[in-house]
């Protein structure tokens, strides 16, 4: 299908502004009629339609939360993101909110909404049921967000301007009140739940503190503030042990010194240096006095003098008393040493026991810390709940709604529907478009002439009696001077296709090519097309030249096979030659009778390299014309004049063609020399 695809890509568009304008001008009265009818219907609609008023109220959803205290609110604000603000549109449109407005405004008793109307009655959607009335009310509500702002517009439509404004304001008021009520309800719910948990939390704290106290008592873990912990006792006892050891060492030193002094001479004198004793001091003073007296007596008296002996005797008695006193003091120091050692031993034993008890209490301290942590956590939770309970109690009446009204709906002055400024221009535009459509499609044929339609209809009716009807490709006008020869007309046709002045004819020809190509899409290339006529050989030659030149203009390679009557063998060419009039490659072959039904087949070496092969045959009333001879043709095209589209054409086609041949056939009407339209156009071009 390469040739067909190539042909379709090179064919220029068939839209012609001039032709469209001509059709519109011819159907101008249809356009005016449609515009007038549309305007009349619009005026009638404006006259019978009840006006509807739309009232709009605006509110600002402010994500900023006004803080009257430092307390954290139970229910936070809506939020600043776009989705949160857009969600409020659906909240306002919710059935719950609108139902409350429906109840408060007594919409169910309003005749404007309770009356279903004729349209609802016809469609079966009417009725005075409550749901049906609410649906009609709900359809009147419009809620939309103003762009990407925080402003929401709430509108309501009604036949009364005052009613529309009142209901719009009622919807906004219900929405803002609902927001404030939600915060208050949430605050009350949280406060009630906190109050319910306080008793349990207080009981938990009491049990935890009681467990800590019992554990301390059971394990003798006293409070450090009272000074009774084991560690403090151990520290005090250690200090006592150190002091006792120091005292014991001091007592032991004095005792040893006393023993050494007692053994030395004079012991009593040295002992007085160690231990302070009144008796020993008196004895030592008496001893010194008597020793001095003896020394004086020895000087005055003889050693055996009684005075001397008496003094010596008294000195001995004093010395004996000093010795006895020294022994007593030594024994006393020994006793003190023993007492100090015993005190050290007792304190050391008590210290060892206390340290063992401290080691045993370490494990209890771990458990005590766990119990104290549990009690502290319970106290912390209780403190938080108490604080939050007090905050929620004080927050009552202090929370404000984050939505505030910035535009109260007022009764509109002009109705929102119907609007003549919109309906009248739109209806005029619709009528104009409808009239243009009728003017363009209301009875036009490819040639652009209104009188061709009856001919086409007559041609179609003439073949409607057969089961298969050939496809009719329309009517076309062939350029050229009246009475000129066929080569001259072909050359004029060629010039017309190549010159800019022949745009109309070129477009008409290419339109015919498109229709022919559409009939050949199911056949393989090269495509064989038979062109014949009813009674005049010139019709087929001119039509074949027009089709061949059109295909060549579309970039296709075309071969013309012209059949001549038997006996003109001198005109038959063995090879391909270029026709001087059309400039197309041409082969001449005889149309001889008696072919025994064998179809015509072109040699492969001649058909090679061509996309289309056009078979130009004599008229169908020729004696040697047989349908079986042209069985290789993919499409058989028969040309007629406007005068031939009648009974004669019908009889000849039915006589020559069968139903199978009708299916691969097409008809075409061409204007010949005696057509006045061609004569007038040719005179104008001359």
mmCIF file of N, CA, C and O in Angstrom, residues 34 229 241 283-284 316 411 441 444 469 501 503 570 602 609 625 670 683:
data_model
loop_
_atom_site.group_PDB
_atom_site.id
_atom_site.type_symbol
_atom_site.label_atom_id
_atom_site.label_comp_id
_atom_site.label_asym_id
_atom_site.label_seq_id
_atom_site.Cartn_x
_atom_site.Cartn_y
_atom_site.Cartn_z
ATOM 1 N N UNK A 34 -32.022 31.247 11.354
ATOM 2 C CA UNK A 34 -31.604 30.534 12.573
ATOM 3 C C UNK A 34 -31.258 31.508 13.692
ATOM 4 O O UNK A 34 -31.596 31.279 14.864
ATOM 5 N N UNK A 229 21.232 7.190 109.488
ATOM 6 C CA UNK A 229 21.586 6.195 108.496
ATOM 7 C C UNK A 229 22.747 5.353 108.997
ATOM 8 O O UNK A 229 23.519 5.742 109.894
ATOM 9 N N UNK A 241 36.215 4.789 117.877
ATOM 10 C CA UNK A 241 37.281 3.775 117.933
ATOM 11 C C UNK A 241 38.649 4.439 117.888
ATOM 12 O O UNK A 241 39.593 4.065 118.621
ATOM 13 N N UNK A 283 53.969 13.965 150.295
ATOM 14 C CA UNK A 283 54.993 13.067 150.817
ATOM 15 C C UNK A 283 56.366 13.485 150.319
ATOM 16 O O UNK A 283 57.376 13.425 151.049
ATOM 17 N N UNK A 284 56.411 13.893 149.012
ATOM 18 C CA UNK A 284 57.716 14.288 148.493
ATOM 19 C C UNK A 284 58.193 15.569 149.162
ATOM 20 O O UNK A 284 59.396 15.733 149.477
ATOM 21 N N UNK A 316 62.501 7.412 156.826
ATOM 22 C CA UNK A 316 62.240 6.066 156.290
ATOM 23 C C UNK A 316 60.747 5.817 156.168
ATOM 24 O O UNK A 316 60.260 5.232 155.190
ATOM 25 N N UNK A 411 -28.854 41.455 50.588
ATOM 26 C CA UNK A 411 -29.783 41.125 49.490
ATOM 27 C C UNK A 411 -29.272 41.671 48.163
ATOM 28 O O UNK A 411 -29.003 42.868 48.026
ATOM 29 N N UNK A 441 -23.951 22.490 4.540
ATOM 30 C CA UNK A 441 -24.328 21.100 4.244
ATOM 31 C C UNK A 441 -25.683 20.983 3.579
ATOM 32 O O UNK A 441 -26.136 19.862 3.333
ATOM 33 N N UNK A 444 -25.136 20.540 -1.404
ATOM 34 C CA UNK A 444 -24.026 20.925 -2.279
ATOM 35 C C UNK A 444 -23.306 19.695 -2.756
ATOM 36 O O UNK A 444 -23.224 18.687 -2.060
ATOM 37 N N UNK A 469 -25.346 -1.417 -6.140
ATOM 38 C CA UNK A 469 -25.373 -0.112 -6.789
ATOM 39 C C UNK A 469 -23.951 0.426 -6.853
ATOM 40 O O UNK A 469 -23.246 0.427 -5.835
ATOM 41 N N UNK A 501 -4.194 29.784 -11.653
ATOM 42 C CA UNK A 501 -5.586 30.160 -11.903
ATOM 43 C C UNK A 501 -6.532 28.973 -11.866
ATOM 44 O O UNK A 501 -7.743 29.137 -11.780
ATOM 45 N N UNK A 503 -6.896 26.713 -9.518
ATOM 46 C CA UNK A 503 -6.907 26.128 -8.178
ATOM 47 C C UNK A 503 -8.206 25.391 -7.903
ATOM 48 O O UNK A 503 -8.217 24.338 -7.273
ATOM 49 N N UNK A 570 -2.864 -0.525 -37.119
ATOM 50 C CA UNK A 570 -1.759 0.381 -37.400
ATOM 51 C C UNK A 570 -1.511 1.344 -36.261
ATOM 52 O O UNK A 570 -0.432 1.929 -36.147
ATOM 53 N N UNK A 602 -1.475 -7.178 -18.693
ATOM 54 C CA UNK A 602 -0.355 -6.392 -19.194
ATOM 55 C C UNK A 602 0.941 -7.095 -18.844
ATOM 56 O O UNK A 602 1.076 -7.707 -17.762
ATOM 57 N N UNK A 609 7.373 -0.637 -12.238
ATOM 58 C CA UNK A 609 7.765 0.743 -11.986
ATOM 59 C C UNK A 609 6.617 1.720 -11.944
ATOM 60 O O UNK A 609 6.847 2.910 -11.700
ATOM 61 N N UNK A 625 -17.094 -4.977 -26.392
ATOM 62 C CA UNK A 625 -16.900 -4.680 -24.955
ATOM 63 C C UNK A 625 -17.454 -5.820 -24.119
ATOM 64 O O UNK A 625 -18.629 -6.146 -24.169
ATOM 65 N N UNK A 670 -19.656 14.040 -15.981
ATOM 66 C CA UNK A 670 -18.772 15.097 -16.479
ATOM 67 C C UNK A 670 -19.574 15.976 -17.427
ATOM 68 O O UNK A 670 -20.464 15.518 -18.150
ATOM 69 N N UNK A 683 -15.571 31.422 -22.049
ATOM 70 C CA UNK A 683 -15.595 32.772 -22.604
ATOM 71 C C UNK A 683 -14.996 33.765 -21.615
ATOM 72 O O UNK A 683 -14.262 34.687 -22.013
#
